[in-house]
Amino acid sequence: METQELHRGRLIDHIQLVVRDLAASRCFYEAVLQVLGVPIGGTGKDYFWSDELFISSADSRAALGKLTGRHHLAFQARDHAMVDAFYKAGLAAGGTDNGAPGERPYHPGYYAAFLLDPDGNNIEAVHHGAHTRSVASVKITF
């Protein structure tokens, strides 16, 4: 197999999900993001955000009254244990099983778990196996 080089943090600036039940979504995302080591960055009466992910209610100014529909989001995990913890925490916080933790055929070492959030979005945590990162994250200061 050829060596693969993956780049993260250079394509997506942010993603917005517009959800039916903001409280249910916040419960789910706080739980799974906590085990991934990513805190909620801010909240308001009709939204919350964490890093590149912005989640709002349909009545928020940014949503224009429309739900976003079904999406697939994959979160990075440091190891298999973090994928397992994501799955367990997400189920406990209202997520629905969409693929228990395990190896996937996408490439050697791909270990992932899949959950449906309260709006039916396919949310994944993935560990790509043994790898080296040049930095832990991209830091933008302005």
PDB file of C-alpha atoms in Angstrom:
ATOM      1  CA  MET A   1       0.000   0.000   0.000  1.00  0.00           C
ATOM      2  CA  GLU A   2       1.223   3.497  -0.802  1.00  0.00           C
ATOM      3  CA  THR A   3       1.938   5.918   1.998  1.00  0.00           C
ATOM      4  CA  GLN A   4      -1.011   8.214   2.572  1.00  0.00           C
ATOM      5  CA  GLU A   5      -0.746  11.776   3.697  1.00  0.00           C
ATOM      6  CA  LEU A   6      -3.899  13.318   5.138  1.00  0.00           C
ATOM      7  CA  HIS A   7      -4.308  17.023   5.783  1.00  0.00           C
ATOM      8  CA  ARG A   8      -6.790  18.320   8.337  1.00  0.00           C
ATOM      9  CA  GLY A   9      -7.805  21.858   9.058  1.00  0.00           C
ATOM     10  CA  ARG A  10      -7.272  23.340   5.619  1.00  0.00           C
ATOM     11  CA  LEU A  11     -10.534  22.670   3.773  1.00  0.00           C
ATOM     12  CA  ILE A  12     -13.422  23.352   6.162  1.00  0.00           C
ATOM     13  CA  ASP A  13     -13.768  26.690   7.941  1.00  0.00           C
ATOM     14  CA  HIS A  14     -17.033  25.798   9.673  1.00  0.00           C
ATOM     15  CA  ILE A  15     -20.131  23.635   9.339  1.00  0.00           C
ATOM     16  CA  GLN A  16     -23.616  24.616  10.487  1.00  0.00           C
ATOM     17  CA  LEU A  17     -26.288  22.108  11.410  1.00  0.00           C
ATOM     18  CA  VAL A  18     -29.810  23.408  11.966  1.00  0.00           C
ATOM     19  CA  VAL A  19     -31.662  21.090  14.327  1.00  0.00           C
ATOM     20  CA  ARG A  20     -35.235  20.486  15.506  1.00  0.00           C
ATOM     21  CA  ASP A  21     -34.458  20.195  19.225  1.00  0.00           C
ATOM     22  CA  LEU A  22     -31.466  22.301  20.306  1.00  0.00           C
ATOM     23  CA  ALA A  23     -31.458  20.941  23.874  1.00  0.00           C
ATOM     24  CA  ALA A  24     -31.365  17.303  22.702  1.00  0.00           C
ATOM     25  CA  SER A  25     -28.595  18.103  20.224  1.00  0.00           C
ATOM     26  CA  ARG A  26     -26.578  19.971  22.836  1.00  0.00           C
ATOM     27  CA  CYS A  27     -26.857  17.001  25.228  1.00  0.00           C
ATOM     28  CA  PHE A  28     -25.608  14.632  22.502  1.00  0.00           C
ATOM     29  CA  TYR A  29     -22.780  16.831  21.198  1.00  0.00           C
ATOM     30  CA  GLU A  30     -21.522  17.876  24.632  1.00  0.00           C
ATOM     31  CA  ALA A  31     -21.234  14.190  25.563  1.00  0.00           C
ATOM     32  CA  VAL A  32     -19.405  13.007  22.440  1.00  0.00           C
ATOM     33  CA  LEU A  33     -17.176  16.087  22.164  1.00  0.00           C
ATOM     34  CA  GLN A  34     -16.175  15.816  25.829  1.00  0.00           C
ATOM     35  CA  VAL A  35     -14.753  12.317  25.323  1.00  0.00           C
ATOM     36  CA  LEU A  36     -12.986  13.567  22.170  1.00  0.00           C
ATOM     37  CA  GLY A  37     -11.357  16.318  24.240  1.00  0.00           C
ATOM     38  CA  VAL A  38     -13.082  19.192  22.433  1.00  0.00           C
ATOM     39  CA  PRO A  39     -15.014  21.654  24.604  1.00  0.00           C
ATOM     40  CA  ILE A  40     -18.123  23.607  23.694  1.00  0.00           C
ATOM     41  CA  GLY A  41     -16.810  27.017  22.648  1.00  0.00           C
ATOM     42  CA  GLY A  42     -19.883  29.156  23.182  1.00  0.00           C
ATOM     43  CA  THR A  43     -23.636  29.177  23.490  1.00  0.00           C
ATOM     44  CA  GLY A  44     -26.638  31.417  22.987  1.00  0.00           C
ATOM     45  CA  LYS A  45     -30.381  30.966  23.306  1.00  0.00           C
ATOM     46  CA  ASP A  46     -30.622  29.494  19.793  1.00  0.00           C
ATOM     47  CA  TYR A  47     -27.141  28.068  19.100  1.00  0.00           C
ATOM     48  CA  PHE A  48     -23.940  26.499  20.425  1.00  0.00           C
ATOM     49  CA  TRP A  49     -20.582  25.886  18.784  1.00  0.00           C
ATOM     50  CA  SER A  50     -17.378  23.916  19.154  1.00  0.00           C
ATOM     51  CA  ASP A  51     -14.351  24.521  16.947  1.00  0.00           C
ATOM     52  CA  GLU A  52     -15.620  24.333  13.342  1.00  0.00           C
ATOM     53  CA  LEU A  53     -19.073  22.997  14.246  1.00  0.00           C
ATOM     54  CA  PHE A  54     -21.951  25.482  14.697  1.00  0.00           C
ATOM     55  CA  ILE A  55     -25.378  24.132  15.677  1.00  0.00           C
ATOM     56  CA  SER A  56     -28.498  26.257  15.777  1.00  0.00           C
ATOM     57  CA  SER A  57     -32.263  25.981  16.040  1.00  0.00           C
ATOM     58  CA  ALA A  58     -34.491  26.603  13.035  1.00  0.00           C
ATOM     59  CA  ASP A  59     -35.648  29.895  14.549  1.00  0.00           C
ATOM     60  CA  SER A  60     -32.114  31.290  14.789  1.00  0.00           C
ATOM     61  CA  ARG A  61     -31.200  34.226  12.570  1.00  0.00           C
ATOM     62  CA  ALA A  62     -28.571  32.150  10.763  1.00  0.00           C
ATOM     63  CA  ALA A  63     -30.988  29.303   9.910  1.00  0.00           C
ATOM     64  CA  LEU A  64     -33.666  31.242   8.036  1.00  0.00           C
ATOM     65  CA  GLY A  65     -36.279  28.825   9.423  1.00  0.00           C
ATOM     66  CA  LYS A  66     -34.986  25.738   7.591  1.00  0.00           C
ATOM     67  CA  LEU A  67     -33.442  22.516   8.881  1.00  0.00           C
ATOM     68  CA  THR A  68     -30.224  21.442   7.153  1.00  0.00           C
ATOM     69  CA  GLY A  69     -31.141  17.815   6.459  1.00  0.00           C
ATOM     70  CA  ARG A  70     -29.001  14.729   6.927  1.00  0.00           C
ATOM     71  CA  HIS A  71     -25.198  15.006   6.957  1.00  0.00           C
ATOM     72  CA  HIS A  72     -22.225  12.802   7.730  1.00  0.00           C
ATOM     73  CA  LEU A  73     -19.581  14.293  10.025  1.00  0.00           C
ATOM     74  CA  ALA A  74     -16.444  12.396  11.061  1.00  0.00           C
ATOM     75  CA  PHE A  75     -14.571  13.480  14.188  1.00  0.00           C
ATOM     76  CA  GLN A  76     -10.920  12.589  14.757  1.00  0.00           C
ATOM     77  CA  ALA A  77     -10.034  10.341  17.690  1.00  0.00           C
ATOM     78  CA  ARG A  78      -6.570   9.830  19.213  1.00  0.00           C
ATOM     79  CA  ASP A  79      -6.936   6.064  19.612  1.00  0.00           C
ATOM     80  CA  HIS A  80      -9.334   3.130  19.668  1.00  0.00           C
ATOM     81  CA  ALA A  81     -10.291   3.791  23.296  1.00  0.00           C
ATOM     82  CA  MET A  82     -11.461   7.287  22.352  1.00  0.00           C
ATOM     83  CA  VAL A  83     -13.629   5.863  19.541  1.00  0.00           C
ATOM     84  CA  ASP A  84     -15.122   3.384  22.016  1.00  0.00           C
ATOM     85  CA  ALA A  85     -15.781   6.160  24.571  1.00  0.00           C
ATOM     86  CA  PHE A  86     -17.413   8.330  21.866  1.00  0.00           C
ATOM     87  CA  TYR A  87     -19.797   5.502  21.004  1.00  0.00           C
ATOM     88  CA  LYS A  88     -20.712   4.763  24.622  1.00  0.00           C
ATOM     89  CA  ALA A  89     -21.194   8.453  25.540  1.00  0.00           C
ATOM     90  CA  GLY A  90     -23.248   9.148  22.421  1.00  0.00           C
ATOM     91  CA  LEU A  91     -25.619   6.248  23.076  1.00  0.00           C
ATOM     92  CA  ALA A  92     -26.070   7.392  26.676  1.00  0.00           C
ATOM     93  CA  ALA A  93     -26.835  10.943  25.489  1.00  0.00           C
ATOM     94  CA  GLY A  94     -29.598  10.071  23.037  1.00  0.00           C
ATOM     95  CA  GLY A  95     -27.667   8.885  19.988  1.00  0.00           C
ATOM     96  CA  THR A  96     -28.701   5.812  17.997  1.00  0.00           C
ATOM     97  CA  ASP A  97     -26.344   3.042  16.910  1.00  0.00           C
ATOM     98  CA  ASN A  98     -25.324   3.264  13.257  1.00  0.00           C
ATOM     99  CA  GLY A  99     -22.223   1.055  13.446  1.00  0.00           C
ATOM    100  CA  ALA A 100     -20.489  -0.214  16.585  1.00  0.00           C
ATOM    101  CA  PRO A 101     -16.756   0.453  17.088  1.00  0.00           C
ATOM    102  CA  GLY A 102     -14.538  -1.683  14.894  1.00  0.00           C
ATOM    103  CA  GLU A 103     -12.159  -1.940  11.975  1.00  0.00           C
ATOM    104  CA  ARG A 104     -13.494  -0.718   8.645  1.00  0.00           C
ATOM    105  CA  PRO A 105     -12.312  -1.676   5.142  1.00  0.00           C
ATOM    106  CA  TYR A 106     -11.566   1.907   4.031  1.00  0.00           C
ATOM    107  CA  HIS A 107      -7.823   1.483   4.628  1.00  0.00           C
ATOM    108  CA  PRO A 108      -5.662  -0.612   6.974  1.00  0.00           C
ATOM    109  CA  GLY A 109      -5.979   0.633  10.558  1.00  0.00           C
ATOM    110  CA  TYR A 110      -9.276   2.521  10.039  1.00  0.00           C
ATOM    111  CA  TYR A 111     -11.150   2.071  13.322  1.00  0.00           C
ATOM    112  CA  ALA A 112     -14.473   3.872  13.677  1.00  0.00           C
ATOM    113  CA  ALA A 113     -17.899   4.027  15.291  1.00  0.00           C
ATOM    114  CA  PHE A 114     -21.057   5.597  13.894  1.00  0.00           C
ATOM    115  CA  LEU A 115     -24.036   7.155  15.673  1.00  0.00           C
ATOM    116  CA  LEU A 116     -27.129   8.958  14.496  1.00  0.00           C
ATOM    117  CA  ASP A 117     -27.609  12.224  16.371  1.00  0.00           C
ATOM    118  CA  PRO A 118     -31.119  13.328  17.438  1.00  0.00           C
ATOM    119  CA  ASP A 119     -31.749  14.703  13.913  1.00  0.00           C
ATOM    120  CA  GLY A 120     -30.516  11.605  12.074  1.00  0.00           C
ATOM    121  CA  ASN A 121     -27.103  12.967  11.108  1.00  0.00           C
ATOM    122  CA  ASN A 122     -24.486  10.223  10.758  1.00  0.00           C
ATOM    123  CA  ILE A 123     -21.786  11.150  13.279  1.00  0.00           C
ATOM    124  CA  GLU A 124     -18.535   9.181  13.239  1.00  0.00           C
ATOM    125  CA  ALA A 125     -15.435   9.028  15.392  1.00  0.00           C
ATOM    126  CA  VAL A 126     -12.414   7.626  13.578  1.00  0.00           C
ATOM    127  CA  HIS A 127      -8.857   6.640  14.416  1.00  0.00           C
ATOM    128  CA  HIS A 128      -6.736   6.064  11.307  1.00  0.00           C
ATOM    129  CA  GLY A 129      -4.283   3.708  12.974  1.00  0.00           C
ATOM    130  CA  ALA A 130      -0.627   4.396  13.647  1.00  0.00           C
ATOM    131  CA  HIS A 131       0.273   7.786  12.248  1.00  0.00           C
ATOM    132  CA  THR A 132       2.270  10.916  12.896  1.00  0.00           C
ATOM    133  CA  ARG A 133       0.848  14.436  13.130  1.00  0.00           C
ATOM    134  CA  SER A 134       2.924  17.476  12.313  1.00  0.00           C
ATOM    135  CA  VAL A 135       0.910  19.490  14.878  1.00  0.00           C
ATOM    136  CA  ALA A 136      -1.988  18.750  17.242  1.00  0.00           C
ATOM    137  CA  SER A 137      -4.201  21.407  15.643  1.00  0.00           C
ATOM    138  CA  VAL A 138      -4.155  24.452  13.442  1.00  0.00           C
ATOM    139  CA  LYS A 139      -4.307  27.583  15.605  1.00  0.00           C
ATOM    140  CA  ILE A 140      -5.698  30.741  14.069  1.00  0.00           C
ATOM    141  CA  THR A 141      -5.263  34.021  15.905  1.00  0.00           C
ATOM    142  CA  PHE A 142      -6.915  37.216  14.791  1.00  0.00           C
TER     143      PHE A 142
END
